[in-house]
Coordinates of C-alpha atoms in Angstrom, one line a residue:
M1 CA 1.9 -16.1 -30.8
N2 CA -1.2 -13.7 -30.9
I3 CA -3.5 -12.6 -28.1
V4 CA -6.7 -14.3 -28.1
S5 CA -8.4 -13.0 -25.0
I6 CA -8.2 -10.2 -22.3
T7 CA -10.5 -10.4 -19.3
P8 CA -10.9 -8.0 -16.5
I9 CA -11.4 -9.8 -13.0
A10 CA -12.6 -7.7 -10.2
V11 CA -11.5 -8.6 -6.4
G12 CA -12.2 -7.5 -2.9
L13 CA -8.8 -8.4 -1.0
P14 CA -9.2 -8.1 3.4
M15 CA -6.5 -5.8 4.8
R16 CA -4.8 -6.8 8.0
K17 CA -6.0 -3.4 9.4
P18 CA -7.4 -0.3 7.9
V19 CA -5.1 2.3 6.4
I20 CA -6.3 5.9 7.2
M21 CA -5.3 8.5 5.4
A22 CA -6.4 11.9 4.2
G23 CA -9.9 11.7 2.3
E24 CA -9.7 7.9 2.3
E25 CA -9.7 4.9 4.5
V26 CA -9.0 1.3 3.0
R27 CA -10.6 -1.2 4.9
R28 CA -10.9 -3.6 1.9
A29 CA -8.5 -3.7 -1.2
D30 CA -11.0 -3.3 -4.4
N31 CA -8.4 -4.0 -7.5
M32 CA -8.8 -4.7 -11.0
L33 CA -7.0 -8.0 -12.2
V34 CA -6.3 -8.6 -15.8
R35 CA -5.9 -12.2 -17.6
V36 CA -4.4 -12.2 -21.1
V37 CA -4.3 -15.3 -22.8
A38 CA -2.1 -15.9 -26.0
D39 CA -2.8 -18.5 -29.0
D40 CA -0.1 -20.9 -27.3
G41 CA -1.9 -21.2 -23.9
T42 CA 0.4 -18.6 -22.3
V43 CA -1.1 -16.5 -19.7
G44 CA 0.0 -13.2 -18.3
W45 CA -1.4 -11.4 -15.2
G46 CA -1.8 -7.7 -14.7
E47 CA -3.5 -5.4 -11.8
A48 CA -4.6 -1.8 -11.0
A49 CA -6.2 -0.7 -7.8
S50 CA -9.4 1.2 -7.7
A51 CA -8.1 5.1 -6.9
P52 CA -11.3 7.3 -7.7
T53 CA -9.5 10.1 -5.8
M54 CA -6.1 9.8 -7.4
T55 CA -6.8 8.5 -11.1
G56 CA -10.5 8.8 -11.5
E57 CA -10.9 5.2 -12.0
T58 CA -13.2 2.7 -10.0
I59 CA -13.7 -1.1 -10.3
A60 CA -16.7 -0.4 -12.8
S61 CA -14.8 2.1 -14.7
M62 CA -11.8 -0.1 -15.0
T63 CA -13.9 -3.0 -16.3
A64 CA -15.6 -1.1 -18.8
A65 CA -12.5 0.2 -20.2
I66 CA -10.7 -3.0 -20.4
D67 CA -13.8 -4.5 -22.2
H68 CA -13.7 -1.6 -24.6
L69 CA -9.9 -1.7 -25.2
A70 CA -9.7 -5.5 -25.7
P71 CA -10.8 -5.5 -29.1
V72 CA -7.6 -3.6 -30.5
L73 CA -5.1 -6.0 -28.9
V74 CA -6.9 -9.2 -29.9
G75 CA -5.1 -10.9 -32.7
R76 CA -2.0 -8.8 -32.0
D77 CA 1.5 -10.0 -31.0
P78 CA 2.0 -9.2 -27.4
A79 CA 5.7 -8.9 -27.9
D80 CA 4.7 -5.5 -29.6
L81 CA 4.5 -3.3 -26.6
D82 CA 4.8 0.0 -28.4
G83 CA 2.3 -0.8 -30.9
A84 CA 0.0 -1.9 -28.0
R85 CA 0.2 1.5 -26.2
A86 CA -0.4 3.1 -29.7
A87 CA -3.6 1.0 -30.4
L88 CA -4.8 1.6 -26.4
D89 CA -4.4 5.4 -26.8
G90 CA -5.9 5.6 -30.1
R91 CA -8.9 3.5 -28.7
M92 CA -9.4 5.5 -25.5
Y93 CA -8.3 8.6 -23.8
A94 CA -6.4 8.6 -20.3
N95 CA -7.9 5.8 -18.3
H96 CA -4.2 5.1 -17.2
A97 CA -5.0 2.7 -14.5
A98 CA -6.6 0.1 -16.7
K99 CA -4.0 0.8 -19.4
A100 CA -1.3 -0.2 -16.7
A101 CA -3.2 -3.3 -15.8
V102 CA -3.0 -4.3 -19.4
E103 CA 0.4 -3.6 -20.0
I104 CA 1.7 -5.5 -16.8
A105 CA -0.4 -8.6 -18.2
L106 CA 1.5 -8.4 -21.6
L107 CA 4.9 -7.8 -19.8
D108 CA 4.3 -11.0 -17.9
L109 CA 2.8 -13.1 -21.0
V110 CA 5.9 -11.8 -23.0
G111 CA 8.5 -12.8 -20.1
R112 CA 6.9 -15.9 -19.5
A113 CA 6.9 -17.1 -23.1
T114 CA 10.4 -15.8 -23.7
G115 CA 11.8 -17.3 -20.6
R116 CA 12.9 -13.4 -19.4
P117 CA 12.1 -11.6 -16.0
V118 CA 10.2 -8.6 -16.5
H119 CA 12.8 -6.4 -15.6
A120 CA 14.8 -7.4 -18.3
L121 CA 11.9 -6.2 -21.0
L122 CA 12.4 -3.0 -19.0
G123 CA 16.1 -2.3 -19.0
D124 CA 19.5 -3.2 -17.5
K125 CA 19.2 -4.5 -14.0
L126 CA 20.8 -2.1 -11.5
R127 CA 20.1 -3.6 -8.1
E128 CA 19.5 -7.0 -6.8
R129 CA 17.1 -6.1 -4.2
A130 CA 15.1 -2.8 -3.0
P131 CA 14.7 -1.2 0.3
L132 CA 11.0 -1.0 1.4
L133 CA 9.0 1.8 2.6
A134 CA 7.1 0.8 5.4
V135 CA 3.7 2.8 5.8
V136 CA 2.6 3.7 9.5
G137 CA -0.9 4.6 8.9
G138 CA -3.5 3.9 11.5
G139 CA -3.9 7.5 12.9
D140 CA -3.6 6.5 16.5
R141 CA -0.5 7.6 18.4
D142 CA -0.1 4.7 20.5
G143 CA -0.7 2.3 17.8
D144 CA 1.5 4.1 15.4
L145 CA 4.4 4.2 17.6
A146 CA 4.3 0.6 18.6
D147 CA 3.6 -0.4 14.8
A148 CA 6.9 1.9 14.2
A149 CA 9.0 0.2 16.5
R150 CA 7.9 -3.2 15.1
K151 CA 8.9 -2.6 11.8
K152 CA 12.2 -0.9 12.6
A153 CA 12.9 -4.2 14.7
A154 CA 12.2 -6.3 11.6
G155 CA 14.8 -4.3 9.6
Y156 CA 13.1 -1.7 7.5
T157 CA 15.2 1.2 6.9
A158 CA 12.7 3.5 5.7
F159 CA 9.0 4.6 6.6
K160 CA 6.1 6.9 5.8
I161 CA 3.9 8.5 8.4
K162 CA 0.5 9.0 7.1
V163 CA -0.7 12.6 8.3
G164 CA -3.3 15.0 7.1
V165 CA -6.1 12.8 9.3
D166 CA -6.1 15.3 12.3
T167 CA -5.1 18.9 12.9
A168 CA -1.5 19.9 11.5
L169 CA -0.3 20.5 15.2
R170 CA -1.5 16.9 16.4
D171 CA -0.3 15.3 13.2
A172 CA 3.1 17.2 13.8
E173 CA 3.3 16.0 17.5
R174 CA 2.6 12.4 16.3
S175 CA 5.1 12.4 13.8
A176 CA 7.7 13.8 15.7
A177 CA 7.2 11.1 18.3
I178 CA 7.4 8.6 15.7
C179 CA 10.7 10.1 14.3
A180 CA 12.1 9.9 18.0
V181 CA 10.9 6.1 18.2
L182 CA 12.8 5.7 14.9
G183 CA 16.2 7.3 15.6
G184 CA 18.3 9.4 13.0
D185 CA 19.6 6.2 11.2
V186 CA 16.6 5.5 9.0
L187 CA 14.8 7.4 6.1
I188 CA 11.5 8.8 7.6
S189 CA 8.9 10.7 5.4
A190 CA 5.3 11.8 5.9
D191 CA 2.7 11.7 3.5
A192 CA -0.7 14.2 3.8
N193 CA -2.4 12.8 0.9
Q194 CA -3.4 16.8 -0.2
G195 CA -4.9 16.9 3.3
F196 CA -3.5 20.3 4.4
S197 CA -4.1 23.8 3.1
V198 CA -1.1 26.0 2.6
D199 CA -1.4 27.2 6.0
E200 CA -1.5 24.0 7.8
A201 CA 1.4 22.7 5.6
L202 CA 3.3 25.4 7.0
A203 CA 2.2 25.0 10.6
F204 CA 3.2 21.3 10.2
V205 CA 6.7 21.7 8.6
R206 CA 7.5 24.5 11.4
A207 CA 5.9 22.1 14.1
V208 CA 8.6 19.3 13.2
A209 CA 11.6 21.1 12.4
G210 CA 14.6 19.2 13.6
A211 CA 12.4 16.1 14.3
G212 CA 14.2 13.9 11.8
L213 CA 11.9 14.1 9.0
D214 CA 13.4 13.7 5.4
F215 CA 10.6 14.5 3.2
L216 CA 6.8 15.4 3.1
E217 CA 4.9 14.1 0.5
Q218 CA 1.8 16.1 -1.2
P219 CA 0.9 18.2 1.8
V220 CA -1.5 20.2 -0.4
A221 CA -3.7 19.9 -3.5
A222 CA -2.1 18.2 -6.2
H223 CA -2.9 21.0 -8.6
D224 CA -1.8 23.8 -6.4
L225 CA 1.9 24.0 -7.5
A226 CA 2.0 27.7 -6.2
G227 CA 1.2 26.3 -3.0
M228 CA 3.9 23.4 -2.9
A229 CA 6.4 25.8 -4.2
E230 CA 5.4 28.2 -0.8
V231 CA 5.8 25.1 1.7
A232 CA 9.0 24.1 0.1
A233 CA 10.4 27.4 0.4
A234 CA 9.7 27.7 4.1
T235 CA 11.3 24.3 5.1
P236 CA 14.5 22.5 4.7
I237 CA 12.5 19.3 4.5
A238 CA 12.1 18.1 1.0
L239 CA 8.9 18.1 -0.5
G240 CA 7.5 14.9 -2.6
A241 CA 4.9 15.1 -5.5
D242 CA 2.8 12.3 -5.6
E243 CA -1.0 12.9 -6.9
G244 CA 0.2 15.8 -8.7
I245 CA 2.3 13.5 -10.9
H246 CA 0.6 11.8 -13.9
G247 CA 3.1 12.4 -16.5
L248 CA 6.8 13.6 -17.8
D249 CA 5.3 17.0 -17.9
D250 CA 3.9 17.3 -14.2
I251 CA 7.5 16.2 -13.4
R252 CA 9.1 18.8 -15.2
R253 CA 6.6 21.7 -14.0
H254 CA 7.1 20.7 -10.3
H255 CA 11.0 20.9 -11.1
E256 CA 10.7 24.2 -13.0
R257 CA 8.1 26.0 -10.1
K258 CA 10.5 24.4 -7.6
A259 CA 7.3 22.8 -6.0
A260 CA 9.1 19.5 -5.3
H261 CA 12.4 18.0 -4.6
G262 CA 11.3 14.5 -5.9
V263 CA 8.2 12.3 -6.9
S264 CA 6.2 9.1 -6.2
L265 CA 5.8 7.2 -9.3
K266 CA 3.0 4.8 -9.7
A267 CA 2.0 2.6 -12.5
I268 CA -1.6 3.4 -12.3
K269 CA -0.9 7.2 -12.3
L270 CA 1.7 7.1 -15.5
G271 CA -0.4 4.1 -17.5
G272 CA 2.2 1.3 -17.1
L273 CA 5.6 0.1 -15.9
R274 CA 7.5 1.6 -19.0
A275 CA 6.1 4.8 -18.2
V276 CA 7.2 4.5 -14.8
V277 CA 10.9 3.8 -15.9
E278 CA 10.7 6.4 -18.5
A279 CA 9.7 9.2 -15.4
G280 CA 12.2 7.6 -13.2
R281 CA 15.0 8.6 -15.5
L282 CA 13.6 11.9 -16.2
A283 CA 13.7 12.6 -12.6
D284 CA 17.0 11.4 -12.5
R285 CA 18.5 13.8 -15.4
L286 CA 16.5 16.5 -13.3
G287 CA 18.1 15.6 -10.0
M288 CA 15.1 14.7 -8.4
D289 CA 14.6 11.8 -5.9
V290 CA 12.2 8.9 -6.6
N291 CA 10.0 6.6 -4.5
L292 CA 8.3 4.1 -6.4
S293 CA 4.8 3.2 -5.1
C294 CA 2.1 0.6 -5.2
K295 CA -1.5 1.8 -4.3
T296 CA -2.6 0.9 -0.9
G297 CA -3.9 -2.7 -1.1
E298 CA -2.6 -4.0 -4.5
S299 CA -1.7 -7.7 -4.5
S300 CA 1.4 -9.3 -5.2
I301 CA 1.0 -8.8 -8.8
A302 CA 1.0 -5.3 -8.6
C303 CA 4.1 -5.2 -6.1
A304 CA 5.9 -7.8 -8.2
A305 CA 5.7 -5.5 -11.1
A306 CA 6.6 -2.4 -9.1
L307 CA 9.5 -4.3 -8.1
H308 CA 10.9 -5.2 -11.7
A309 CA 10.4 -1.3 -12.6
A310 CA 12.8 -0.5 -9.3
A311 CA 15.6 -3.0 -10.6
V312 CA 16.1 -0.8 -13.5
L313 CA 15.3 2.9 -12.2
P314 CA 18.7 4.8 -12.1
G315 CA 17.7 6.3 -8.8
L316 CA 15.5 4.9 -5.7
A317 CA 16.6 7.3 -2.9
W318 CA 13.1 7.5 -1.5
A319 CA 12.7 3.9 -1.6
L320 CA 10.2 1.3 -2.8
T321 CA 6.6 1.2 -1.3
L322 CA 4.9 -2.5 -1.5
T323 CA 1.4 -2.9 -0.1
S324 CA 0.6 -6.4 -0.5
P325 CA 2.1 -7.1 2.9
A326 CA -1.0 -5.0 4.4
L327 CA -3.2 -7.6 2.9
A328 CA -4.8 -10.4 4.9
A329 CA -5.4 -12.5 2.0
D330 CA -3.5 -12.5 -1.6
V331 CA -4.0 -13.9 -5.2
T332 CA -0.9 -16.2 -4.8
G333 CA 0.1 -18.7 -2.3
H334 CA 3.6 -17.3 -2.3
P335 CA 3.5 -13.4 -2.2
V336 CA 6.1 -11.2 -2.5
A337 CA 8.5 -12.2 0.2
V338 CA 9.9 -9.3 2.5
S339 CA 13.4 -10.1 4.3
H340 CA 14.7 -7.4 6.7
G341 CA 12.7 -4.5 5.3
H342 CA 14.2 -5.3 1.9
V343 CA 12.8 -7.5 -1.2
A344 CA 15.0 -9.1 -3.8
V345 CA 14.2 -9.0 -7.7
S346 CA 13.2 -12.1 -9.1
D347 CA 14.8 -13.3 -12.1
R348 CA 11.9 -16.1 -12.9
P349 CA 10.1 -15.4 -16.2
G350 CA 7.4 -12.8 -16.4
L351 CA 6.5 -11.2 -13.2
G352 CA 7.7 -14.1 -11.3
I353 CA 4.2 -14.7 -9.4
D354 CA 2.2 -17.9 -9.7
V355 CA -1.2 -16.8 -9.5
D356 CA -4.0 -18.8 -7.5
A357 CA -7.2 -19.2 -9.6
A358 CA -9.0 -20.7 -6.4
M359 CA -8.2 -17.7 -4.2
I360 CA -9.3 -15.0 -7.0
E361 CA -12.4 -16.9 -7.2
R362 CA -12.6 -16.7 -3.4
H363 CA -12.3 -12.9 -3.6
R364 CA -14.0 -11.9 -6.7

């Protein structure tokens, strides 16, 4: 079996409601799909979100990158994943999101061709289902309180509050109110998306002390490890790094500098699912907690891929963030199904997702 074509397909998917976060409002999800076809007709699908403030990649840049990368893969055996990655890296530096979309498509194709689920291509399955981290991110206090209550009633056991969208003290007051609604029997985090200065982050953690917040994600700029370490030393609330993690060395540096207690892992930042699994194993060896996450607005393709990675990670203490439930339209007639705040790992071949070509055309 050899690869005969690799096609990038840009889509814009509508959101159920806008997600407001520091430095970004997602009102429509602009994502890059990748379709890989083998000479026996088997098709694999991959996906990566446009994330210019996180990966530096847009729809336009990923289209150009995939067109540039495709020639080194056409004619190759898709099962040679190590060889494919070496060829991609030799052809183009960085561009992790574009490469992640290609690798996901290769894994889907190989899984479909061999009758194996993607998680079986990544490692031993360690869990049958994963708890989801529900995002509370409208920036509107009353709306967020109602949203948090609805999601807890639906069975969610882990939550993320988007902060960094107002002053630190108003964000803290809203976060404390949400914590009160959710109670002490769930995991609660806040994510500033680099939206605070160090002083603002310190004011925030002091103001939410004792409210029930379990961890705070990326309160300050991704490159500011000294600032992260200063905030970490000032609060018993665990700190997580997200935008600051783009490779294994970033995880090691945060650990060595005591700048984070855990990490948020995304395929678009690390360059693929296999890199996510490798990073998760490193975090486990270092005693760091892990949240595995999709970028806001990614469809059931990327979310199914993340779920397969979650199935084999040694630790998932900070839960799994899937973003396809926030979409008003997906690229499949049967999206990843959430039941009581959890999602079951599929054992169907490949990603276990049947892509609807008509829906893709509708949202190209």
